[in-house]
PDB file of C-alpha atoms in Angstrom:
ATOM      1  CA  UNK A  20      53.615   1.257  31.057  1.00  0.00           C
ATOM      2  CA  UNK A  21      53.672   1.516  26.857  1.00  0.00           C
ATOM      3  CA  UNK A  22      54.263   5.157  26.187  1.00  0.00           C
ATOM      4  CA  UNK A  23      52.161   6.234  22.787  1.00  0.00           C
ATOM      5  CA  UNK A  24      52.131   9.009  20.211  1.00  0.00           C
ATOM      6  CA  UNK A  25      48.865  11.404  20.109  1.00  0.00           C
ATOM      7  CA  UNK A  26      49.139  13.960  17.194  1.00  0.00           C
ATOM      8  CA  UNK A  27      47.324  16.596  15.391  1.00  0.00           C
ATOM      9  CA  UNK A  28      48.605  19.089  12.192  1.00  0.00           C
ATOM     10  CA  UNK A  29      47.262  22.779  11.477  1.00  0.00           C
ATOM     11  CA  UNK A  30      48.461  24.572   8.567  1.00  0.00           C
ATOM     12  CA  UNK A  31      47.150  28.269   7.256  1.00  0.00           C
ATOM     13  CA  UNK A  32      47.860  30.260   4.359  1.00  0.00           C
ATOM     14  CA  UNK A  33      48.539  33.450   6.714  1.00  0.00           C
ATOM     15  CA  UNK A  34      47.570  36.840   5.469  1.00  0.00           C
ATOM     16  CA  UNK A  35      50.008  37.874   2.971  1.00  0.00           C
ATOM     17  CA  UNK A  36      50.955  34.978   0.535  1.00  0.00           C
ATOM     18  CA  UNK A  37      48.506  34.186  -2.030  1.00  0.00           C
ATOM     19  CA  UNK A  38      48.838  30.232  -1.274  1.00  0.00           C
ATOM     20  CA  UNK A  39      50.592  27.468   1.201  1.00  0.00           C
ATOM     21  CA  UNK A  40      54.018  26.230   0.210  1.00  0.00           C
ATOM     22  CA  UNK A  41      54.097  23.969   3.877  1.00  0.00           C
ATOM     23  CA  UNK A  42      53.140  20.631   3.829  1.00  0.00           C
ATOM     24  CA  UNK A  43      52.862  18.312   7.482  1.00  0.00           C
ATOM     25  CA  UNK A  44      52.297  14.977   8.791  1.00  0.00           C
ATOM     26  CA  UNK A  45      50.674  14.102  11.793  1.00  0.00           C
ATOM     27  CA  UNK A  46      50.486  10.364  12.885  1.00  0.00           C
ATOM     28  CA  UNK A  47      50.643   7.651  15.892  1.00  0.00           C
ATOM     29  CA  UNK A  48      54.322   7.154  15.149  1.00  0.00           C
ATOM     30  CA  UNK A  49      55.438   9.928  12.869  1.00  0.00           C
ATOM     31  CA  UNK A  50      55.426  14.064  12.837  1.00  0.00           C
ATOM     32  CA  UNK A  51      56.879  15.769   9.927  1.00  0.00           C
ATOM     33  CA  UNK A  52      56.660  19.474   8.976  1.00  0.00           C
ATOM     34  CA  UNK A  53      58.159  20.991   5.653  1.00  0.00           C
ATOM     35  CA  UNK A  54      58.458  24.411   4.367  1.00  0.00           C
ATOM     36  CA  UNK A  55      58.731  24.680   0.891  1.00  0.00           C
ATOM     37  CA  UNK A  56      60.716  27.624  -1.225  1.00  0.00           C
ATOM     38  CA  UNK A  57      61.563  28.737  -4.733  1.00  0.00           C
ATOM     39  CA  UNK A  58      58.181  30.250  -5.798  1.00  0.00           C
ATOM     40  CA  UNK A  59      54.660  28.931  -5.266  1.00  0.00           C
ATOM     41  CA  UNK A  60      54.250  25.890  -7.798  1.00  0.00           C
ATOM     42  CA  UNK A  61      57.981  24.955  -7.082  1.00  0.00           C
ATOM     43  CA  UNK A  62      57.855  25.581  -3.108  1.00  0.00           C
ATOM     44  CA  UNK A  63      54.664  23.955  -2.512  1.00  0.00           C
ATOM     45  CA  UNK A  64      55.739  20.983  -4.771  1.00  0.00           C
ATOM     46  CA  UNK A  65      59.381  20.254  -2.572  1.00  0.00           C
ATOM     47  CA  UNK A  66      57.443  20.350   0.468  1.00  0.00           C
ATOM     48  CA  UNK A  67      54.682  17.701  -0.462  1.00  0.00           C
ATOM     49  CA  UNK A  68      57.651  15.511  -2.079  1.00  0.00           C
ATOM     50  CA  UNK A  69      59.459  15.720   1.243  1.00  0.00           C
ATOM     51  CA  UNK A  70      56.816  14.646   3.566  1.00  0.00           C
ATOM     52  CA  UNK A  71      55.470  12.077   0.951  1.00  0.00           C
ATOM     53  CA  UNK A  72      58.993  10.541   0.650  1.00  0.00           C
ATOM     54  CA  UNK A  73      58.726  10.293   4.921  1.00  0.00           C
ATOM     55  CA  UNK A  74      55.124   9.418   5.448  1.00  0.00           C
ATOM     56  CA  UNK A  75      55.229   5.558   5.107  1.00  0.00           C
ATOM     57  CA  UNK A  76      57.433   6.136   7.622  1.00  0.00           C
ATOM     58  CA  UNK A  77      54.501   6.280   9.697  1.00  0.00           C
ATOM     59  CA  UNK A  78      54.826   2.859  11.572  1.00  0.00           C
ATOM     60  CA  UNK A  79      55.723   0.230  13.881  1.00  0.00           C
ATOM     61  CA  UNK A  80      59.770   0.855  13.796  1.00  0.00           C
ATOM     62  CA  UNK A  81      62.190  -1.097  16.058  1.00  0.00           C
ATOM     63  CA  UNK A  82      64.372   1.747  18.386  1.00  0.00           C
ATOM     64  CA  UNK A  83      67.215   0.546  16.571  1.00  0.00           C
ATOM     65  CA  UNK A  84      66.203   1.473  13.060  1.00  0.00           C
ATOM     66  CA  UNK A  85      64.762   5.124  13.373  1.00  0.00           C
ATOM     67  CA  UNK A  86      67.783   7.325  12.560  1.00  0.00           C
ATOM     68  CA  UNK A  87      68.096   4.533   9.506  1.00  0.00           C
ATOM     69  CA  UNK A  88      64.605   5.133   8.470  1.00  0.00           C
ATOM     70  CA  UNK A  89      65.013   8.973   8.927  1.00  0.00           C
ATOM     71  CA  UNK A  90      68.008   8.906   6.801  1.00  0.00           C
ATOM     72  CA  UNK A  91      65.986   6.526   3.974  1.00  0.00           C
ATOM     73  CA  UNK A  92      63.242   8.868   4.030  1.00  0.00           C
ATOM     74  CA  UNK A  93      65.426  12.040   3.257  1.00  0.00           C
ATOM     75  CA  UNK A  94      67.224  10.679   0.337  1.00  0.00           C
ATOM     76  CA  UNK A  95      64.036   9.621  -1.173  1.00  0.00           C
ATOM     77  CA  UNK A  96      63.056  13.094  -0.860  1.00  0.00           C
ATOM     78  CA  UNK A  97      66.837  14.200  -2.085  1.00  0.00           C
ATOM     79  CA  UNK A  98      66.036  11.933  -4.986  1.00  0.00           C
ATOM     80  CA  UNK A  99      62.560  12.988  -6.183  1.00  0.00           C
ATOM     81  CA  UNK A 100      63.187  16.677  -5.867  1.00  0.00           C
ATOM     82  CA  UNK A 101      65.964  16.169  -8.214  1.00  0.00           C
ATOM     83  CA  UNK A 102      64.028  14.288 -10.800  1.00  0.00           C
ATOM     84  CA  UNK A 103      61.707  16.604 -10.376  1.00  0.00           C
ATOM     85  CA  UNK A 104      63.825  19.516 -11.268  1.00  0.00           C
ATOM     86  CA  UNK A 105      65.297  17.745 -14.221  1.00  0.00           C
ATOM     87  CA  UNK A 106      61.952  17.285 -15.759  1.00  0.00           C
ATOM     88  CA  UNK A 107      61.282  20.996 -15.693  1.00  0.00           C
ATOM     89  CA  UNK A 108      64.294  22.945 -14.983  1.00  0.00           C
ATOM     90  CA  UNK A 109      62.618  26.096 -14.354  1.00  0.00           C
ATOM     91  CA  UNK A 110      62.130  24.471 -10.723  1.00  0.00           C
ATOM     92  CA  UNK A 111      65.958  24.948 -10.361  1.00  0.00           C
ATOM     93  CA  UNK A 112      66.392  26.312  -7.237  1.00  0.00           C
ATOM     94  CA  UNK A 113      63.582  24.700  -5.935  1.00  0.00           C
ATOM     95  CA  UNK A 114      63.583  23.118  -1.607  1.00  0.00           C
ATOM     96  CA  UNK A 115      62.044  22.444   1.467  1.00  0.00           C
ATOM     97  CA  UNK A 116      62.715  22.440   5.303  1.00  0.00           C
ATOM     98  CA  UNK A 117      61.988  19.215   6.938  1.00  0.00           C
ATOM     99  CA  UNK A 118      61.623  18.126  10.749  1.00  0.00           C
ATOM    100  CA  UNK A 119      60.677  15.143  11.682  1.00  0.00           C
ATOM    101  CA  UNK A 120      60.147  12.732  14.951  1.00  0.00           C
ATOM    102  CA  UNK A 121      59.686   9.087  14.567  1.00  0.00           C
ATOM    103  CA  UNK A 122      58.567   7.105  17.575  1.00  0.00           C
ATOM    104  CA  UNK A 123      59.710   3.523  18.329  1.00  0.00           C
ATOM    105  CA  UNK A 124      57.126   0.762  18.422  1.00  0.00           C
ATOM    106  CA  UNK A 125      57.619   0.268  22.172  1.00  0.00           C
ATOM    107  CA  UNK A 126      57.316   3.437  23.058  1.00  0.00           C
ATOM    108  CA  UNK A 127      60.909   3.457  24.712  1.00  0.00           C
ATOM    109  CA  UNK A 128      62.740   6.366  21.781  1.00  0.00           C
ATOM    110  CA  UNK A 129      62.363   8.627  19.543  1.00  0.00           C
ATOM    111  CA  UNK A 130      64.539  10.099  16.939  1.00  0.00           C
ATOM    112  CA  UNK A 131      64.450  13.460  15.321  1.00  0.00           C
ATOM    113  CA  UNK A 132      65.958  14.517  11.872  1.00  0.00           C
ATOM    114  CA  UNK A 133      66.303  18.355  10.706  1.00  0.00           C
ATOM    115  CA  UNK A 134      67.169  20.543   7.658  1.00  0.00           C
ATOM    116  CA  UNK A 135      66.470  24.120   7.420  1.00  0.00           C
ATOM    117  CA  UNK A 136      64.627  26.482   9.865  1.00  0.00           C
ATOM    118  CA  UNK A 137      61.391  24.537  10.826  1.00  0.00           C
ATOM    119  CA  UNK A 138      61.484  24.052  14.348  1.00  0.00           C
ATOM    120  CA  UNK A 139      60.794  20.979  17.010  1.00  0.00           C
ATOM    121  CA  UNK A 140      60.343  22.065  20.859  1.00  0.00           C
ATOM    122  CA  UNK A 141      60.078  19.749  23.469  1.00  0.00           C
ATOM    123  CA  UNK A 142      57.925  21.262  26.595  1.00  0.00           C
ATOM    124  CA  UNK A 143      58.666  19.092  29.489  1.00  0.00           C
ATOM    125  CA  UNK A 144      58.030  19.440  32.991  1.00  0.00           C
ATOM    126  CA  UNK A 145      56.881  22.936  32.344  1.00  0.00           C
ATOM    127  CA  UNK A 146      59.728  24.183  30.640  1.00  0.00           C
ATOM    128  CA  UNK A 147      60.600  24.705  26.564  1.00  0.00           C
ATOM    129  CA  UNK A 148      63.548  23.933  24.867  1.00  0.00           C
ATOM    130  CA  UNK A 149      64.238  24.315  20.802  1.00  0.00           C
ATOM    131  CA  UNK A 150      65.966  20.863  19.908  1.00  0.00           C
ATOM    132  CA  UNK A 151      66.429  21.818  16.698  1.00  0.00           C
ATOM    133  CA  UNK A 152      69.246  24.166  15.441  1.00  0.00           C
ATOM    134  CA  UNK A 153      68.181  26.455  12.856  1.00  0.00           C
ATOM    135  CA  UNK A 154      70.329  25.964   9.555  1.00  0.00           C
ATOM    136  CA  UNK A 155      70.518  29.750   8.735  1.00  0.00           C
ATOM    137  CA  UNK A 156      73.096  32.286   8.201  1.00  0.00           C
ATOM    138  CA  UNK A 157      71.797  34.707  11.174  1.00  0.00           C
ATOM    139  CA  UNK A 158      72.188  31.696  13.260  1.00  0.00           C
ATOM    140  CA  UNK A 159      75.806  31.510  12.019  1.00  0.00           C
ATOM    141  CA  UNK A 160      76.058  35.418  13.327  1.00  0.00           C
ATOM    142  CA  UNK A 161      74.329  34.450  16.629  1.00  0.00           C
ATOM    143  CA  UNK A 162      77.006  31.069  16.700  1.00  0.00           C
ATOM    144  CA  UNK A 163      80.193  33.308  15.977  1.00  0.00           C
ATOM    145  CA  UNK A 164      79.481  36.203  18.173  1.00  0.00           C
ATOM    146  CA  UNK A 165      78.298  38.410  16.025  1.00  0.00           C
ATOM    147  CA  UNK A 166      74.943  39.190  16.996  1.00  0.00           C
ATOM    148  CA  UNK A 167      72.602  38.545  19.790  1.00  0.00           C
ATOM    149  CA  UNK A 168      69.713  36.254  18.964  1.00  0.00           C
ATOM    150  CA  UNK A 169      67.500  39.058  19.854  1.00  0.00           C
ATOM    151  CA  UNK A 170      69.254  40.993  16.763  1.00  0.00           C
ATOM    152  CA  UNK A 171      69.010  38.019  14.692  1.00  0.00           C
ATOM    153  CA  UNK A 172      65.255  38.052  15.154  1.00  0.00           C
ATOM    154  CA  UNK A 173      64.651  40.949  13.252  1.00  0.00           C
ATOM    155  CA  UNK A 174      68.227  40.649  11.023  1.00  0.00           C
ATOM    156  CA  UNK A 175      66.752  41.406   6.906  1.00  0.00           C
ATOM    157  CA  UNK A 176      68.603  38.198   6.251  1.00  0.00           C
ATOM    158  CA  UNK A 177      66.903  36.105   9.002  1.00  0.00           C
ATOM    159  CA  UNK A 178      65.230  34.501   6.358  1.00  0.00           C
ATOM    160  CA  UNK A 179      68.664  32.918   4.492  1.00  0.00           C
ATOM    161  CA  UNK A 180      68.925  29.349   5.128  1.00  0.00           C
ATOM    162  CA  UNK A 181      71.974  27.775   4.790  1.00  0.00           C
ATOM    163  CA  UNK A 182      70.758  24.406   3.598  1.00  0.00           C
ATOM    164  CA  UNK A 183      67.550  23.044   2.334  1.00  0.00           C
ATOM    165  CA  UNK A 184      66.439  19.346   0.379  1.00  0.00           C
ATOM    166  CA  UNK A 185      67.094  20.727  -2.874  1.00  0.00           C
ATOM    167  CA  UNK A 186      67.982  17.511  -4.748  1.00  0.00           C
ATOM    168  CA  UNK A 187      71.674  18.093  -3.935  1.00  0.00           C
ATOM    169  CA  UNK A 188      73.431  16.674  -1.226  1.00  0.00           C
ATOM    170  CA  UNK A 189      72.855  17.827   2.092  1.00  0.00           C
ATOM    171  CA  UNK A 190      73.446  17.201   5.654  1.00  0.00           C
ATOM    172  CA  UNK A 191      71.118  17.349   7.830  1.00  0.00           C
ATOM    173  CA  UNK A 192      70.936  16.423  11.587  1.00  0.00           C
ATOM    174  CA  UNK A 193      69.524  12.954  13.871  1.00  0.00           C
ATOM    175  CA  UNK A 194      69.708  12.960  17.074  1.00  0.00           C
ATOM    176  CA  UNK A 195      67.420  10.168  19.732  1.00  0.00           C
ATOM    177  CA  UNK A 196      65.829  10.603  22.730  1.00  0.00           C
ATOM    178  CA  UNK A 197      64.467   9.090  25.436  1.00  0.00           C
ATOM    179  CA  UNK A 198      60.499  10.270  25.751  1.00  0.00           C
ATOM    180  CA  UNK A 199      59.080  10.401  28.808  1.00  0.00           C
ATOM    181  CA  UNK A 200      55.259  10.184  29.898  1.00  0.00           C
ATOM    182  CA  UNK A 201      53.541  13.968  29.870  1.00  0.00           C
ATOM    183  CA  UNK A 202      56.130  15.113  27.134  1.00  0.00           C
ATOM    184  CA  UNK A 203      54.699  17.792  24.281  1.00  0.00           C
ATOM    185  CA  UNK A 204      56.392  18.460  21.013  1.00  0.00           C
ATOM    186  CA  UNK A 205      55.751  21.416  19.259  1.00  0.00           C
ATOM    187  CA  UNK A 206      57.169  20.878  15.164  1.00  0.00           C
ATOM    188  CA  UNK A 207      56.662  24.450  12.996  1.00  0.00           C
ATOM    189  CA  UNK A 208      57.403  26.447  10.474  1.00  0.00           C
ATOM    190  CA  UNK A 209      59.039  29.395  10.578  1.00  0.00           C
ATOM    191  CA  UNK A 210      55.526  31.536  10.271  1.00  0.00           C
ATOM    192  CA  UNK A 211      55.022  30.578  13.699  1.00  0.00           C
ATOM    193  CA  UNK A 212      58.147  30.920  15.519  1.00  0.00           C
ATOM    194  CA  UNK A 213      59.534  34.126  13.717  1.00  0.00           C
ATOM    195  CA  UNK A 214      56.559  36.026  15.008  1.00  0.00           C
ATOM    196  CA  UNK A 215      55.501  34.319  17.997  1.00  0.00           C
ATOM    197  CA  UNK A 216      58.310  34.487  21.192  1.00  0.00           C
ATOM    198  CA  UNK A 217      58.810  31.182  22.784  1.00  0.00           C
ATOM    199  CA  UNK A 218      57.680  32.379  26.378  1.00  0.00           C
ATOM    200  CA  UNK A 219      54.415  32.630  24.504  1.00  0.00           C
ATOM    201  CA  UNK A 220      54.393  29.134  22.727  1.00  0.00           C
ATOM    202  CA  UNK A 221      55.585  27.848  26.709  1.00  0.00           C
ATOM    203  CA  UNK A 222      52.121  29.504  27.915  1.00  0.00           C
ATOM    204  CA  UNK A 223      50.301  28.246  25.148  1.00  0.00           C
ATOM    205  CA  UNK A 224      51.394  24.471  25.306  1.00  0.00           C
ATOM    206  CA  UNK A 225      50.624  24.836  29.042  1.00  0.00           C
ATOM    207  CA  UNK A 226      47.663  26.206  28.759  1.00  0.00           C
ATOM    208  CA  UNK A 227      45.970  23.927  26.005  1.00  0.00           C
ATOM    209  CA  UNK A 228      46.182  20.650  26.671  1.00  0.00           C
ATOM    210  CA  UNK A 229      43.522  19.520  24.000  1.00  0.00           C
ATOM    211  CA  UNK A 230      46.117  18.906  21.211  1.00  0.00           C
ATOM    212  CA  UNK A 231      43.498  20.905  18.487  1.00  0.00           C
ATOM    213  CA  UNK A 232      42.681  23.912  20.757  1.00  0.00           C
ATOM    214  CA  UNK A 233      46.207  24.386  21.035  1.00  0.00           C
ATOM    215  CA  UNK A 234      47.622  23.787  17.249  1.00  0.00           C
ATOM    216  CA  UNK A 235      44.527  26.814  16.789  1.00  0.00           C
ATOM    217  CA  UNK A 236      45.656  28.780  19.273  1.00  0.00           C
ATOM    218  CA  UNK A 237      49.425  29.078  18.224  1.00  0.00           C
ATOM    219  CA  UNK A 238      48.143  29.596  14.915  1.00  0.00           C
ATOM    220  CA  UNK A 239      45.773  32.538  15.809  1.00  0.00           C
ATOM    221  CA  UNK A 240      48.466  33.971  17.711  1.00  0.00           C
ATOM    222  CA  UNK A 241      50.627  34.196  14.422  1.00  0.00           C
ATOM    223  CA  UNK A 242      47.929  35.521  12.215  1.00  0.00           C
ATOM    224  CA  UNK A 243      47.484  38.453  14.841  1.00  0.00           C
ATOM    225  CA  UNK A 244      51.265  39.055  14.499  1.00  0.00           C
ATOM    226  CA  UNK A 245      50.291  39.744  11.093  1.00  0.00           C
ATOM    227  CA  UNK A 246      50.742  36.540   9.429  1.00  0.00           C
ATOM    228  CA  UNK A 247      53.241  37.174   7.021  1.00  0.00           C
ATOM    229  CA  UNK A 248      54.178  33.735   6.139  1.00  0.00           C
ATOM    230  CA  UNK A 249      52.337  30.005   5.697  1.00  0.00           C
ATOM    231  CA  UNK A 250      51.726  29.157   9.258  1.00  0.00           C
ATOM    232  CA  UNK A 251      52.406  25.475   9.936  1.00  0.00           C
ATOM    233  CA  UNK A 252      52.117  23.597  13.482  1.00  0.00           C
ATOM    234  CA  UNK A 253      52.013  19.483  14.788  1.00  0.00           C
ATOM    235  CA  UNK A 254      51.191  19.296  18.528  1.00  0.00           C
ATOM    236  CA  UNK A 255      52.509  15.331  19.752  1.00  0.00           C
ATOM    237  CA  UNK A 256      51.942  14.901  23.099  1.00  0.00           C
ATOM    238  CA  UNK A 257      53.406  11.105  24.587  1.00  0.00           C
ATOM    239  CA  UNK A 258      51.080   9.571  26.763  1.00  0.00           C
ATOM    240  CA  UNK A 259      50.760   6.177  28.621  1.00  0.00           C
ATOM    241  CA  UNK A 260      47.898   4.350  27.879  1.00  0.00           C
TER     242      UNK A 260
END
């Protein structure tokens, strides 16, 4: 049994902001999602630097060398978003959120890295779990006590993230996993999962088990929440073939 990667990416502009500041990747042995910030030329421009910097990533990787590559990829992007704010420094200021999932040539791991408040879900066996942890300061709140993460939902400062690749050093987190055959991983941006509730995204990854159906679905679903914000989605389901 050789369990293999099947992916597909979705982004839209939503209904309020003039243009796209997410950028994705959607391959046979990398998923990537980025949400840019720091105003539109300088948001949009972090997030395509980030998943450029990762995308070569896209291939045959021994299990033993994923968090390595993960960790190459992100200081490439750490790199290039700080040459790119010393050539102009008006872009000071300037980041992206990045998730990613790289898959082992044989099929046998997986590793995930994560800065900022994108998202990666793993529905498995019928039920959803958020694998990442959201790097944000109501998530501090929620962490410390302070507020329920129903509160933090709609907290004004939900938005606040606590770290970014902006150039600077940064810490973001790796963690592996062992995939198993029927597994789908849902990797977003916040547009989707600030609006949409994850009982939702659970029926909707059940229900749609055509990979582009259900990347349109989730999106839909956000734009009739109102669509405040870039909506950006990678369905990855691991199959045996």
């Amino acid at each position: 049994m050789t369990l293999k990667l099947r992916s597909v990416g979705a982004s839209d502009r939503g209904l309020i902001r003039s243009g796209n500041q997410d950028a994705l990747h959607a391959g046979r042995w990398l998923v990537a999602v980025a949400d840019g910030m720091g105003g539109m030329a300088a948001g949009d421009l972090a997030s395509r630097i980030a998943i450029d910097a990762v995308g070569p990533l896209d291939l045959e990787t021994p299990e033993d060398a994923l968090v390595a590559a993960l960790q190459s990829g992100i200081e490439l992007a750490t790199a290039r978003i700080h040459q790119a704010v010393v050539e102009d420094p008006e872009r000071q200021g300037m980041g992206t959120t990045l998730t990613a999932l790289l898959f082992s040539r044989t099929g046998s791991c997986l590793a995930l890295a994560h800065v900022g408040d994108s998202r990666a879900y793993l529905f498995r066996e019928g039920v959803l779990k958020q694998v990442t942890r959201d790097d944000t300061f109501v998530q501090m709140l929620v962490e410390q006590g302070l507020i329920t993460p129903d509160q933090a939902a709609s907290h004004p400062r939900r938005a606040v993230v606590t770290q970014a690749l902006q150039g600077e050093q940064v810490s973001p987190s790796y963690a592996t996993m062992v995939p198993w055959a029927g597994d789908r991983w849902l990797l977003c941006s916040d547009g989707l999962s600030n609006v949409v509730r994850a009982d939702t995204l659970a029926e909707v990854l059940a229900g749609y088990p055509d990979r582009e159906a259900c990347a349109r679905k989730l999106i839909d679903l956000a734009l009739h929440a109102g669509g405040p914000d870039n909506v950006t989605v990678v369905i990855a389901d691991i199959v045996d073939e």
